[in-house]
JSON list of C-alpha atoms in Angstrom, two decimals:
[
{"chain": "M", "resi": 1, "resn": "UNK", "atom": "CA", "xyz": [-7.50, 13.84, 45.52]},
{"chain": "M", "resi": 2, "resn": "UNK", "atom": "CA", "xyz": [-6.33, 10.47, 47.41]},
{"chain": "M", "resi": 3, "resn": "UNK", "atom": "CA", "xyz": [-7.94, 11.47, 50.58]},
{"chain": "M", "resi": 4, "resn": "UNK", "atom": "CA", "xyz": [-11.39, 12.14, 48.67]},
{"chain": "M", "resi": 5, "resn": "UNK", "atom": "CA", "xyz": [-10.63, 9.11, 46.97]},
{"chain": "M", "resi": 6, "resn": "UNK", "atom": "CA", "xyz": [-10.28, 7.19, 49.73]},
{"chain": "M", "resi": 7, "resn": "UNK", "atom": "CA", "xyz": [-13.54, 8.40, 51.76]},
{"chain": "M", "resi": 8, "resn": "UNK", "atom": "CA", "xyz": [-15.21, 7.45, 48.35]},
{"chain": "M", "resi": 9, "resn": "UNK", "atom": "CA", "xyz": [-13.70, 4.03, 48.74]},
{"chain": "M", "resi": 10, "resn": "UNK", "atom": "CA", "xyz": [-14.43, 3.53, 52.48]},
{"chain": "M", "resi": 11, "resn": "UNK", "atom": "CA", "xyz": [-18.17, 4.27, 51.18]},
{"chain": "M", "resi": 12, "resn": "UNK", "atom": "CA", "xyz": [-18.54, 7.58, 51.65]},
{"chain": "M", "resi": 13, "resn": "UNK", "atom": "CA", "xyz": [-21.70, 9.36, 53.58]},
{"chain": "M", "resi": 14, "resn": "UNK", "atom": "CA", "xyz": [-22.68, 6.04, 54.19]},
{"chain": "M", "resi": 15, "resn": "UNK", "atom": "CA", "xyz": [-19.82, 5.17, 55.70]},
{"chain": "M", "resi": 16, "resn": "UNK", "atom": "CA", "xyz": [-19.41, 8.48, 57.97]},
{"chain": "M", "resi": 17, "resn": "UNK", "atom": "CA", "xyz": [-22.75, 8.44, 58.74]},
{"chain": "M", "resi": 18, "resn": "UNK", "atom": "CA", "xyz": [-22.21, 4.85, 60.25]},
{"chain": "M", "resi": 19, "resn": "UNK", "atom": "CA", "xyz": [-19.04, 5.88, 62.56]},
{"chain": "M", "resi": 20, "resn": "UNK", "atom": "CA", "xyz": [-20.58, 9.79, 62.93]},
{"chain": "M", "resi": 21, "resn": "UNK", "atom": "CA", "xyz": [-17.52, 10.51, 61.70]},
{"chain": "M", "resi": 22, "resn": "UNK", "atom": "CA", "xyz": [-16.93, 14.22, 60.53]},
{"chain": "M", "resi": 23, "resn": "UNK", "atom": "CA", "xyz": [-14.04, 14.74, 57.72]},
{"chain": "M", "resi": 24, "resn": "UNK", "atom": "CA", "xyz": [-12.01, 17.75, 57.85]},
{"chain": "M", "resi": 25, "resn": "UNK", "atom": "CA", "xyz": [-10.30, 18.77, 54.75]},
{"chain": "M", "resi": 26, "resn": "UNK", "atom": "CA", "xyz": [-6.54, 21.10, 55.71]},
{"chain": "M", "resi": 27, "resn": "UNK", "atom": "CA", "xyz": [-4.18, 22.70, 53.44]},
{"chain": "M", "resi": 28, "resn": "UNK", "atom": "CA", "xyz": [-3.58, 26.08, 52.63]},
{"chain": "M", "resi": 29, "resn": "UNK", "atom": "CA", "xyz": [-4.42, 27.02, 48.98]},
{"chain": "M", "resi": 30, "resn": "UNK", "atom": "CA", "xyz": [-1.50, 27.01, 46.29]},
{"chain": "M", "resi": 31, "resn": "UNK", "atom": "CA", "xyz": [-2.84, 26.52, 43.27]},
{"chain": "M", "resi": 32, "resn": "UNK", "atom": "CA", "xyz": [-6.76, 28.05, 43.14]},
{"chain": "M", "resi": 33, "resn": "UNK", "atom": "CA", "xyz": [-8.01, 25.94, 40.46]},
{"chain": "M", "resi": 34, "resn": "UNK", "atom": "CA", "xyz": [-6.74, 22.87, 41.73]},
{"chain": "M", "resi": 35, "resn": "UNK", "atom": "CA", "xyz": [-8.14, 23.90, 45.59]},
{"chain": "M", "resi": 36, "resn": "UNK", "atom": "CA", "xyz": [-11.63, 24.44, 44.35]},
{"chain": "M", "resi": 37, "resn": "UNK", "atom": "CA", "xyz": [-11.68, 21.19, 42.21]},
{"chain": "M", "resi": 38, "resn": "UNK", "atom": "CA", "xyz": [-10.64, 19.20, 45.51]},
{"chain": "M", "resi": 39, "resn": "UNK", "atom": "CA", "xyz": [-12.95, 21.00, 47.63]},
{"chain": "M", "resi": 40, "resn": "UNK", "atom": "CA", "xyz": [-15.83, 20.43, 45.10]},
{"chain": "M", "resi": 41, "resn": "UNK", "atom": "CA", "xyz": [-15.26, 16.53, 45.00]},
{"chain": "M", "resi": 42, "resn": "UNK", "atom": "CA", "xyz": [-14.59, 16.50, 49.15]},
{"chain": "M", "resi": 43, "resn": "UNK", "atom": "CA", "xyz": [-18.55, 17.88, 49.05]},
{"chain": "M", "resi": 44, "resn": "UNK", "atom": "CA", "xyz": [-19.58, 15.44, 47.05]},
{"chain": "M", "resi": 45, "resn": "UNK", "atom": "CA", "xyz": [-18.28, 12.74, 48.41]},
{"chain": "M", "resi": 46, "resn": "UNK", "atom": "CA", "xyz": [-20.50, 13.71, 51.78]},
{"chain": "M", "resi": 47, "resn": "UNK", "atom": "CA", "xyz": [-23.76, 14.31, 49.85]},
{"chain": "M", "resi": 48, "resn": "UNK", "atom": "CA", "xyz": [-26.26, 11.42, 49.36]},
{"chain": "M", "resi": 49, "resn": "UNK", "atom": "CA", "xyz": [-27.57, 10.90, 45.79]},
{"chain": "M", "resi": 50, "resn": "UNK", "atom": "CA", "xyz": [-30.80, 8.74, 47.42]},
{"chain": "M", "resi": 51, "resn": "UNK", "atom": "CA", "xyz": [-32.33, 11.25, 49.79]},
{"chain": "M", "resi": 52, "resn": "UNK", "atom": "CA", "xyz": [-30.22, 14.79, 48.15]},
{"chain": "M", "resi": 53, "resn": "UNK", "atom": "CA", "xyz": [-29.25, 15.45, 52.03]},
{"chain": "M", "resi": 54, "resn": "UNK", "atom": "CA", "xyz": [-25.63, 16.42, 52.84]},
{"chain": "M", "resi": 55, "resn": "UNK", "atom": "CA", "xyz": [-23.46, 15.05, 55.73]},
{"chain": "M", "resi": 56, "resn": "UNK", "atom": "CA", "xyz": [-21.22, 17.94, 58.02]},
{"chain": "M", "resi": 57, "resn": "UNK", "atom": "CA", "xyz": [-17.44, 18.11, 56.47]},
{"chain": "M", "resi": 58, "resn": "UNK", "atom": "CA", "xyz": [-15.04, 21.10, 56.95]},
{"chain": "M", "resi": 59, "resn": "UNK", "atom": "CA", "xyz": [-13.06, 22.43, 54.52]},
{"chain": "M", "resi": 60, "resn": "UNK", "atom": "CA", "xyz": [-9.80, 24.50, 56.26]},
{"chain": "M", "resi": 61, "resn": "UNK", "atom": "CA", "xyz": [-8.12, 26.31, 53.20]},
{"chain": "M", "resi": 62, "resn": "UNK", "atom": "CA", "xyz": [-5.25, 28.44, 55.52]},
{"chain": "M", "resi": 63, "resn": "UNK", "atom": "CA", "xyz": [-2.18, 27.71, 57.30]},
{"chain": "M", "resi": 64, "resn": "UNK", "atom": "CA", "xyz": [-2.94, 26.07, 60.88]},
{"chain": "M", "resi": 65, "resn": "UNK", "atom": "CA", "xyz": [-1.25, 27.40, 63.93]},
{"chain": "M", "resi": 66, "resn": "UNK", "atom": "CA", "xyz": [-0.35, 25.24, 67.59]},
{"chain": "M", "resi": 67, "resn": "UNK", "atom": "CA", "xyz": [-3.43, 25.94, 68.95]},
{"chain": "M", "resi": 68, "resn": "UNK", "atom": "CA", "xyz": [-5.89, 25.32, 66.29]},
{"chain": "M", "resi": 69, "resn": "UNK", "atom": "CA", "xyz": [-3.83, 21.72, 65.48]},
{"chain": "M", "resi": 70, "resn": "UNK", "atom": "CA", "xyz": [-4.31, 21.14, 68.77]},
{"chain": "M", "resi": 71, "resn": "UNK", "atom": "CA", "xyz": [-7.83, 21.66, 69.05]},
{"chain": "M", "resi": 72, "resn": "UNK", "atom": "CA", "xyz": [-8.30, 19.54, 65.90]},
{"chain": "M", "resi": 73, "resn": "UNK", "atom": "CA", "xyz": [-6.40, 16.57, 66.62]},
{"chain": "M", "resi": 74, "resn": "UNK", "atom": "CA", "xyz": [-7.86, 16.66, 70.57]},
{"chain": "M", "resi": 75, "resn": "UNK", "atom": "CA", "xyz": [-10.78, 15.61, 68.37]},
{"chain": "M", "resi": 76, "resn": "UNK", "atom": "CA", "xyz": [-9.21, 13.38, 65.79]},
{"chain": "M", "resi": 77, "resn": "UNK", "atom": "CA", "xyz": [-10.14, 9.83, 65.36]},
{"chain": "M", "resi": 78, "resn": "UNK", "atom": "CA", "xyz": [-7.56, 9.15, 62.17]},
{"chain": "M", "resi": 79, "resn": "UNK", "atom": "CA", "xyz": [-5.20, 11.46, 60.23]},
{"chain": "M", "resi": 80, "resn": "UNK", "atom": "CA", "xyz": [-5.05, 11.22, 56.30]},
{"chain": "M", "resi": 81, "resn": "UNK", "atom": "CA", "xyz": [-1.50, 12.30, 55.02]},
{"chain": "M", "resi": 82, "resn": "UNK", "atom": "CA", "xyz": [-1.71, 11.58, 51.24]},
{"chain": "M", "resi": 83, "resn": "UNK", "atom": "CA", "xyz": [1.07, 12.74, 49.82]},
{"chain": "M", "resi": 84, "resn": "UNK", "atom": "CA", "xyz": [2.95, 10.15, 47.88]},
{"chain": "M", "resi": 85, "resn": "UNK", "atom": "CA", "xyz": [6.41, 11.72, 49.24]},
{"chain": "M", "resi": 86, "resn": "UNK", "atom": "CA", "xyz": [7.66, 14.15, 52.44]},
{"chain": "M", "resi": 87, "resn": "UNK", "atom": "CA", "xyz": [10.72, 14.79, 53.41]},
{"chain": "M", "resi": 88, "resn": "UNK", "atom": "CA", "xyz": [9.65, 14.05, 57.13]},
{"chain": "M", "resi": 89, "resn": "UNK", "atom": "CA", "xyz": [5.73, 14.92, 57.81]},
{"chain": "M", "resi": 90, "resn": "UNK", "atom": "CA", "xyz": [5.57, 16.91, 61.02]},
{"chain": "M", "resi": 91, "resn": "UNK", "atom": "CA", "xyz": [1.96, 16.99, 61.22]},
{"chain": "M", "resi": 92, "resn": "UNK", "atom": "CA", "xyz": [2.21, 13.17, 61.45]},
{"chain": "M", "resi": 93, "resn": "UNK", "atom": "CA", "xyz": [4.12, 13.41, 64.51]},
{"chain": "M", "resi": 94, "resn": "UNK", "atom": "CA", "xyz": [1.91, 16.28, 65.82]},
{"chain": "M", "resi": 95, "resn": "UNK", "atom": "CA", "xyz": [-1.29, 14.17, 65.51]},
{"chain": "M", "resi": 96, "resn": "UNK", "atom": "CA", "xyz": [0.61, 11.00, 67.26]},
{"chain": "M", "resi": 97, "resn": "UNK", "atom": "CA", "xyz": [1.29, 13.39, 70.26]},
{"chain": "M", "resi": 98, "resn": "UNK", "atom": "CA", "xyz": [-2.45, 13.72, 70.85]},
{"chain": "M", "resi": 99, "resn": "UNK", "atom": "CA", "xyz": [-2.68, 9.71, 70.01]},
{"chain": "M", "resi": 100, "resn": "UNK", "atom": "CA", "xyz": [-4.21, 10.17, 66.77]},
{"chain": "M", "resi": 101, "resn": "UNK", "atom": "CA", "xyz": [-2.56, 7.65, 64.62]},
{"chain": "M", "resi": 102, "resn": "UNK", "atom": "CA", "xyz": [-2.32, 8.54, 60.58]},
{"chain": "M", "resi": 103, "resn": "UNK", "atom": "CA", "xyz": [-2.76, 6.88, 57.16]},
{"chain": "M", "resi": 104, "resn": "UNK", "atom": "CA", "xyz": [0.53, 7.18, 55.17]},
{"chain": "M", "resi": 105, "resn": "UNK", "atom": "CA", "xyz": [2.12, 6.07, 51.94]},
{"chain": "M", "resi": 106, "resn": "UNK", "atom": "CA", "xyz": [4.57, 3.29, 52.91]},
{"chain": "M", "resi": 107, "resn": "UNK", "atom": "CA", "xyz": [7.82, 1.93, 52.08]},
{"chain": "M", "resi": 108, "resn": "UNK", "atom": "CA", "xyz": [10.23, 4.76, 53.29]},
{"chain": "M", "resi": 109, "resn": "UNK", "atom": "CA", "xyz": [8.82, 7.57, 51.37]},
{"chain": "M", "resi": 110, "resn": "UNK", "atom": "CA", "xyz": [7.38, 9.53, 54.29]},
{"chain": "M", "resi": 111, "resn": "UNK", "atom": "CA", "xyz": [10.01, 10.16, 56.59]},
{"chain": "M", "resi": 112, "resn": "UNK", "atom": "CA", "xyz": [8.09, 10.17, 60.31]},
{"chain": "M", "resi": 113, "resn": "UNK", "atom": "CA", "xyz": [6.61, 6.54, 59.28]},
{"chain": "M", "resi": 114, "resn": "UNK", "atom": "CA", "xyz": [10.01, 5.76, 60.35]},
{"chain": "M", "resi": 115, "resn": "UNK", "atom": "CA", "xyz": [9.60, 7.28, 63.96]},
{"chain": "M", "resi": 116, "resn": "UNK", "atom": "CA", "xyz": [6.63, 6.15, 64.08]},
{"chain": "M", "resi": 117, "resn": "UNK", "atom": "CA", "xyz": [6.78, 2.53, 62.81]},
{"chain": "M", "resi": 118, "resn": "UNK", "atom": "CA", "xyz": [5.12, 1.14, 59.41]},
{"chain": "M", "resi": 119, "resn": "UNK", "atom": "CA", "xyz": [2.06, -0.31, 60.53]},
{"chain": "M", "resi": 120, "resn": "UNK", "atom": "CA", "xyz": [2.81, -0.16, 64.38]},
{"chain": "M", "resi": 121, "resn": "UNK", "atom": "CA", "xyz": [2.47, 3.71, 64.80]},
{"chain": "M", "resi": 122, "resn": "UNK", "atom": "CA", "xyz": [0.99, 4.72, 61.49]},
{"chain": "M", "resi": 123, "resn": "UNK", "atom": "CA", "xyz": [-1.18, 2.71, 58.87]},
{"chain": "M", "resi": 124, "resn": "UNK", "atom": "CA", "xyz": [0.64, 2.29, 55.93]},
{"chain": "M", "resi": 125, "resn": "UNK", "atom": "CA", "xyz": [-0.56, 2.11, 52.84]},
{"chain": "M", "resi": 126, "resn": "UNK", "atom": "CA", "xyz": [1.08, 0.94, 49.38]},
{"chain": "M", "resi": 127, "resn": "UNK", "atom": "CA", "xyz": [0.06, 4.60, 47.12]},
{"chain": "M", "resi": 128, "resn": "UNK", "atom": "CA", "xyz": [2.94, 5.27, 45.08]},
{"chain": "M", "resi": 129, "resn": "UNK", "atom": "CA", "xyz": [1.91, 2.48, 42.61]},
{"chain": "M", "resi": 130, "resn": "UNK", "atom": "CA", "xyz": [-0.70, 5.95, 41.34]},
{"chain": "M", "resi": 131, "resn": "UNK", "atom": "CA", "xyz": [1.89, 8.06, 41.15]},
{"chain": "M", "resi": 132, "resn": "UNK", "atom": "CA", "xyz": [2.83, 7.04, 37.30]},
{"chain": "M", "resi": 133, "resn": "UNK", "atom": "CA", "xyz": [-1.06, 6.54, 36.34]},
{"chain": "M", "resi": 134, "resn": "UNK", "atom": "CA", "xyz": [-2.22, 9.99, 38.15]},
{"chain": "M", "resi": 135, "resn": "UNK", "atom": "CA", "xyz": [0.95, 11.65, 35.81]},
{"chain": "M", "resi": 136, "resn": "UNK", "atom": "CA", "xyz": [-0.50, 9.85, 32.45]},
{"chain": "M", "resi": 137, "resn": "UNK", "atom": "CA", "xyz": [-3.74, 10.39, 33.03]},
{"chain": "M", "resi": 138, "resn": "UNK", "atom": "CA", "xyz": [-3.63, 14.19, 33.66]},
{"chain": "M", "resi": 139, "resn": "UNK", "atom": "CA", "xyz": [-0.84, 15.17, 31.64]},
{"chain": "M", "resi": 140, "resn": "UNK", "atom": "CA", "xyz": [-1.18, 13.40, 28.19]},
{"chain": "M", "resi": 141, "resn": "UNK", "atom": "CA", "xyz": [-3.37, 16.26, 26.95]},
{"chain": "M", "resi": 142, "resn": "UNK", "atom": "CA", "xyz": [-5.94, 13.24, 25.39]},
{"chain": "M", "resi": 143, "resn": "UNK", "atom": "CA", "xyz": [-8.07, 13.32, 28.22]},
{"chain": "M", "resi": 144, "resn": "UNK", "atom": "CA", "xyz": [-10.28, 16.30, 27.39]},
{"chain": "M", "resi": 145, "resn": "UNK", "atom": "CA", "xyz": [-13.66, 14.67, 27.33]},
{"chain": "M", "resi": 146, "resn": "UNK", "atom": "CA", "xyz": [-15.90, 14.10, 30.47]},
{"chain": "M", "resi": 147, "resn": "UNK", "atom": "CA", "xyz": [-16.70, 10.84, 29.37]},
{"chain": "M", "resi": 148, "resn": "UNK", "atom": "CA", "xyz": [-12.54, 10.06, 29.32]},
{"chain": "M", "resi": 149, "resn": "UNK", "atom": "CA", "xyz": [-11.80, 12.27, 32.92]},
{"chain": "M", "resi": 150, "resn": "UNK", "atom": "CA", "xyz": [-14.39, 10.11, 34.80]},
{"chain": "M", "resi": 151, "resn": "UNK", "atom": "CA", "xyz": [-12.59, 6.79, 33.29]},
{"chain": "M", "resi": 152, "resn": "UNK", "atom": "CA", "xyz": [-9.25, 8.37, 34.92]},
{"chain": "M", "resi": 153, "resn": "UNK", "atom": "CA", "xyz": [-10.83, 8.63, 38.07]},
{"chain": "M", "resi": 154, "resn": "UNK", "atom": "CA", "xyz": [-12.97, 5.60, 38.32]},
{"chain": "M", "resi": 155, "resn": "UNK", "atom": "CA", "xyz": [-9.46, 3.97, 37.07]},
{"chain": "M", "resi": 156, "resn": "UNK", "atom": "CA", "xyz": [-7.63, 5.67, 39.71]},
{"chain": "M", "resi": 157, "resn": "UNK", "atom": "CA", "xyz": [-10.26, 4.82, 42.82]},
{"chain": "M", "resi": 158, "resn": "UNK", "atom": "CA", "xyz": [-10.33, 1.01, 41.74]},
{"chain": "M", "resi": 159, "resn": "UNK", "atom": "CA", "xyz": [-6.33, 0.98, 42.71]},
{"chain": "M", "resi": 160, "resn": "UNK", "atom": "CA", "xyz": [-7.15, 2.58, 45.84]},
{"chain": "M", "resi": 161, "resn": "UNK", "atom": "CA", "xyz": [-9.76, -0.32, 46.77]},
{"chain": "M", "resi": 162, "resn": "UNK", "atom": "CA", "xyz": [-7.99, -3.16, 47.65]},
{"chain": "M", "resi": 163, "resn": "UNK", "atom": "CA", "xyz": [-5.43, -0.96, 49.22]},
{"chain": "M", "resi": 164, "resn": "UNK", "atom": "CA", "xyz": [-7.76, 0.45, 52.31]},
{"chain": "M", "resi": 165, "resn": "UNK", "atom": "CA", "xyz": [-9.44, -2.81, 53.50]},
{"chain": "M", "resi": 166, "resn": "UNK", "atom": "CA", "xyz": [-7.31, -2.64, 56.77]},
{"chain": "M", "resi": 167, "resn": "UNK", "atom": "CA", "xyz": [-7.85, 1.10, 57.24]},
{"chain": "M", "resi": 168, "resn": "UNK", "atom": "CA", "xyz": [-11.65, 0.27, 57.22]},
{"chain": "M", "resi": 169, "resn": "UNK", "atom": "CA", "xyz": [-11.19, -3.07, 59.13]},
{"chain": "M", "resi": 170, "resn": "UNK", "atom": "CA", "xyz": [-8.95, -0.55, 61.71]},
{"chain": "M", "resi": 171, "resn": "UNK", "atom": "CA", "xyz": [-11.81, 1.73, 62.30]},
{"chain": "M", "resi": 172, "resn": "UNK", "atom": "CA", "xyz": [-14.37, -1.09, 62.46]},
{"chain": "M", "resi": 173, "resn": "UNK", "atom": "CA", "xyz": [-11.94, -2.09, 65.65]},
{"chain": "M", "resi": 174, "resn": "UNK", "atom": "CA", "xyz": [-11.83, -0.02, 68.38]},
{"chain": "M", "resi": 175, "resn": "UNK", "atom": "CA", "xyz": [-8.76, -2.05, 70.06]},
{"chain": "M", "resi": 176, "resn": "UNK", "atom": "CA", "xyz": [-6.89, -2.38, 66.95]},
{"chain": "M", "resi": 177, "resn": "UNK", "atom": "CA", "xyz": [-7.03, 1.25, 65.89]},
{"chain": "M", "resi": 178, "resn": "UNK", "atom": "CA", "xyz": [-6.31, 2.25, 70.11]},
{"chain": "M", "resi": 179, "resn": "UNK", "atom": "CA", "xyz": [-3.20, 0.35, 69.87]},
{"chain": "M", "resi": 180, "resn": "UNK", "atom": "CA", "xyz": [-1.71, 1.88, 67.04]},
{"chain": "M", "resi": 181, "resn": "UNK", "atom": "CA", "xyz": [-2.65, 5.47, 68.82]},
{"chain": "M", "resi": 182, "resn": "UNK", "atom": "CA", "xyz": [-0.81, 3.59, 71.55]},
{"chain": "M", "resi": 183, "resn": "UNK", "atom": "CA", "xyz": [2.29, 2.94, 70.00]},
{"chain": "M", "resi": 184, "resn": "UNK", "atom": "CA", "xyz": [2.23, 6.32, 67.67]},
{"chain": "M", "resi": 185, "resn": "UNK", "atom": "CA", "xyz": [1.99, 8.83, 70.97]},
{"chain": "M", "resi": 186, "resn": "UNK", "atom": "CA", "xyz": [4.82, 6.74, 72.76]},
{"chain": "M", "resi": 187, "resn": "UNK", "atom": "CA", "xyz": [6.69, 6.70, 69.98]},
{"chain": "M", "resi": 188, "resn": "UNK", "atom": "CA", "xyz": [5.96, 10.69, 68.98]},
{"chain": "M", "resi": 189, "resn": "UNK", "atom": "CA", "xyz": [6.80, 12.24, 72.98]},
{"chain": "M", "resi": 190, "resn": "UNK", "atom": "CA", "xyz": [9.77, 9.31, 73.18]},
{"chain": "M", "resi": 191, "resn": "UNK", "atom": "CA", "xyz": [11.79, 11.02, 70.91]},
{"chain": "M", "resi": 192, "resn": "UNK", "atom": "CA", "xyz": [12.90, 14.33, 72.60]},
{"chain": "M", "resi": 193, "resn": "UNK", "atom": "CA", "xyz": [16.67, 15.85, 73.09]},
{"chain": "M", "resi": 194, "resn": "UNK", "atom": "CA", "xyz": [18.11, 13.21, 75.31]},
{"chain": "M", "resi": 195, "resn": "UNK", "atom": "CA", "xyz": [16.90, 10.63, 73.10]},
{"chain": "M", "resi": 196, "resn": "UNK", "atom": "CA", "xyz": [18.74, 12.98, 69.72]},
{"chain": "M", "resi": 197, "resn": "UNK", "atom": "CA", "xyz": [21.42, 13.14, 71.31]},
{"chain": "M", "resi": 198, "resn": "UNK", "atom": "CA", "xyz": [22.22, 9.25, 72.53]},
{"chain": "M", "resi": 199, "resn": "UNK", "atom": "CA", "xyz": [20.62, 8.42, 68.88]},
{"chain": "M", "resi": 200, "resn": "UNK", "atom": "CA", "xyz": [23.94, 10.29, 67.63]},
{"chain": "M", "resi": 201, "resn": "UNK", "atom": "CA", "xyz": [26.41, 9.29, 70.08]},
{"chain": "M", "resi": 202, "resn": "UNK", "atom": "CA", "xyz": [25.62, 5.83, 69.09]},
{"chain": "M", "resi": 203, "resn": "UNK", "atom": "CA", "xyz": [25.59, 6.57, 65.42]},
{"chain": "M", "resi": 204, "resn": "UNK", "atom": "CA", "xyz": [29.00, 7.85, 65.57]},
{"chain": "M", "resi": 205, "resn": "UNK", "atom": "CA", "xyz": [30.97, 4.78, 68.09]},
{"chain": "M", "resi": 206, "resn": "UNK", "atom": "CA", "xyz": [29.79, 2.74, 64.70]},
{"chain": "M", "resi": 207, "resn": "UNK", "atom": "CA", "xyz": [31.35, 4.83, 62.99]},
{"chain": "M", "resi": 208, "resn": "UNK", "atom": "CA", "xyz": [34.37, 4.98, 65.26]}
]
């Protein structure tokens, strides 16, 4: 729900319209119920209420291989990873290969950001502050009405606001958002082997 959330907050069709931008949706489905309720509010979120016409978005529900990654993110403007917390995030490093630089929850919590660079490879973002209100607003068992779900959401989008102005401000800038696809594919293809292996030696003479 964050990356819905977040299209809703960067204005939705409106907004995609404006950049002819074209969100894809990817993750193979775990939980059904939980899939379809995502997928339902990623459609909404690219339908107009004023004229009732409907802006493109894809919805990817199975496991992506090299080939169709590579395909997507040859045609990738920004990546979206919105967990809260990964172990590492490969498909963060996979998108900064083709120079597609990602959206990620910051301080430490995503382990590539630290490849990559907070905010020089990767846009980081300040999400885990949701993590506590998503938990009590879903799992109390007192939110049962409509009326009380869409106060948890609108609740939960109006802490995502003030937290995307520089993704939006990034995508309004051509140069700013080329420079972090800069850094993240130099940073992404710098780290191979060679580069392991001296990051180890090193690591150990401090130890030594």
């Amino acid at each position: 729900h964050i990356f819905v959330n977040l299209l809703q907050q960067l204005g939705g069709v409106d907004f995609l319209r404006r950049h002819c931008l074209v969100p894809i949706l990817c993750g193979a489905r775990s939980v059904e119920s939980y899939a379809e309720e995502v997928i339902q509010s990623f459609k909404n979120v690219c339908s107009s209420d004023d004229d009732d016409s409907f802006w493109p978005c894809i919805v990817i529900d199975h496991h992506l291989g090299p080939k169709e990654l590579a395909a997507i993110f040859s045609h990738t403007v920004l990546n979206i990873h919105p967990c809260l917390y990964d172990a590492y995030g490969m498909t963060l490093v996979e998108s900064a290969a083709f120079g597609v630089p990602s959206v990620v929850n910051c301080g430490g919590k995503v382990g590539a950001a630290t490849l990559l660079g907070e905010n020089e490879g990767c846009v980081a973002l300040d999400l885990s502050g949701m993590e506590e209100e998503i938990r009590t607003e879903t799992t109390d068992g007192k939110n049962d009405s409509n009326e009380e779900i869409d106060g948890s959401v609108k609740k939960l989008i109006e802490m995502l606001a003030p937290r995307i102005q520089h993704t939006a401000s990034l995508l309004r800038s051509c140069s700013a958002l080329a420079q972090v696809a800069k850094e993240a594919r130099h940073r992404a293809l710098g780290w191979d082997e060679l580069s392991c292996c001296r990051g180890l030696v090193e690591k150990l003479n401090r130890l030594t």
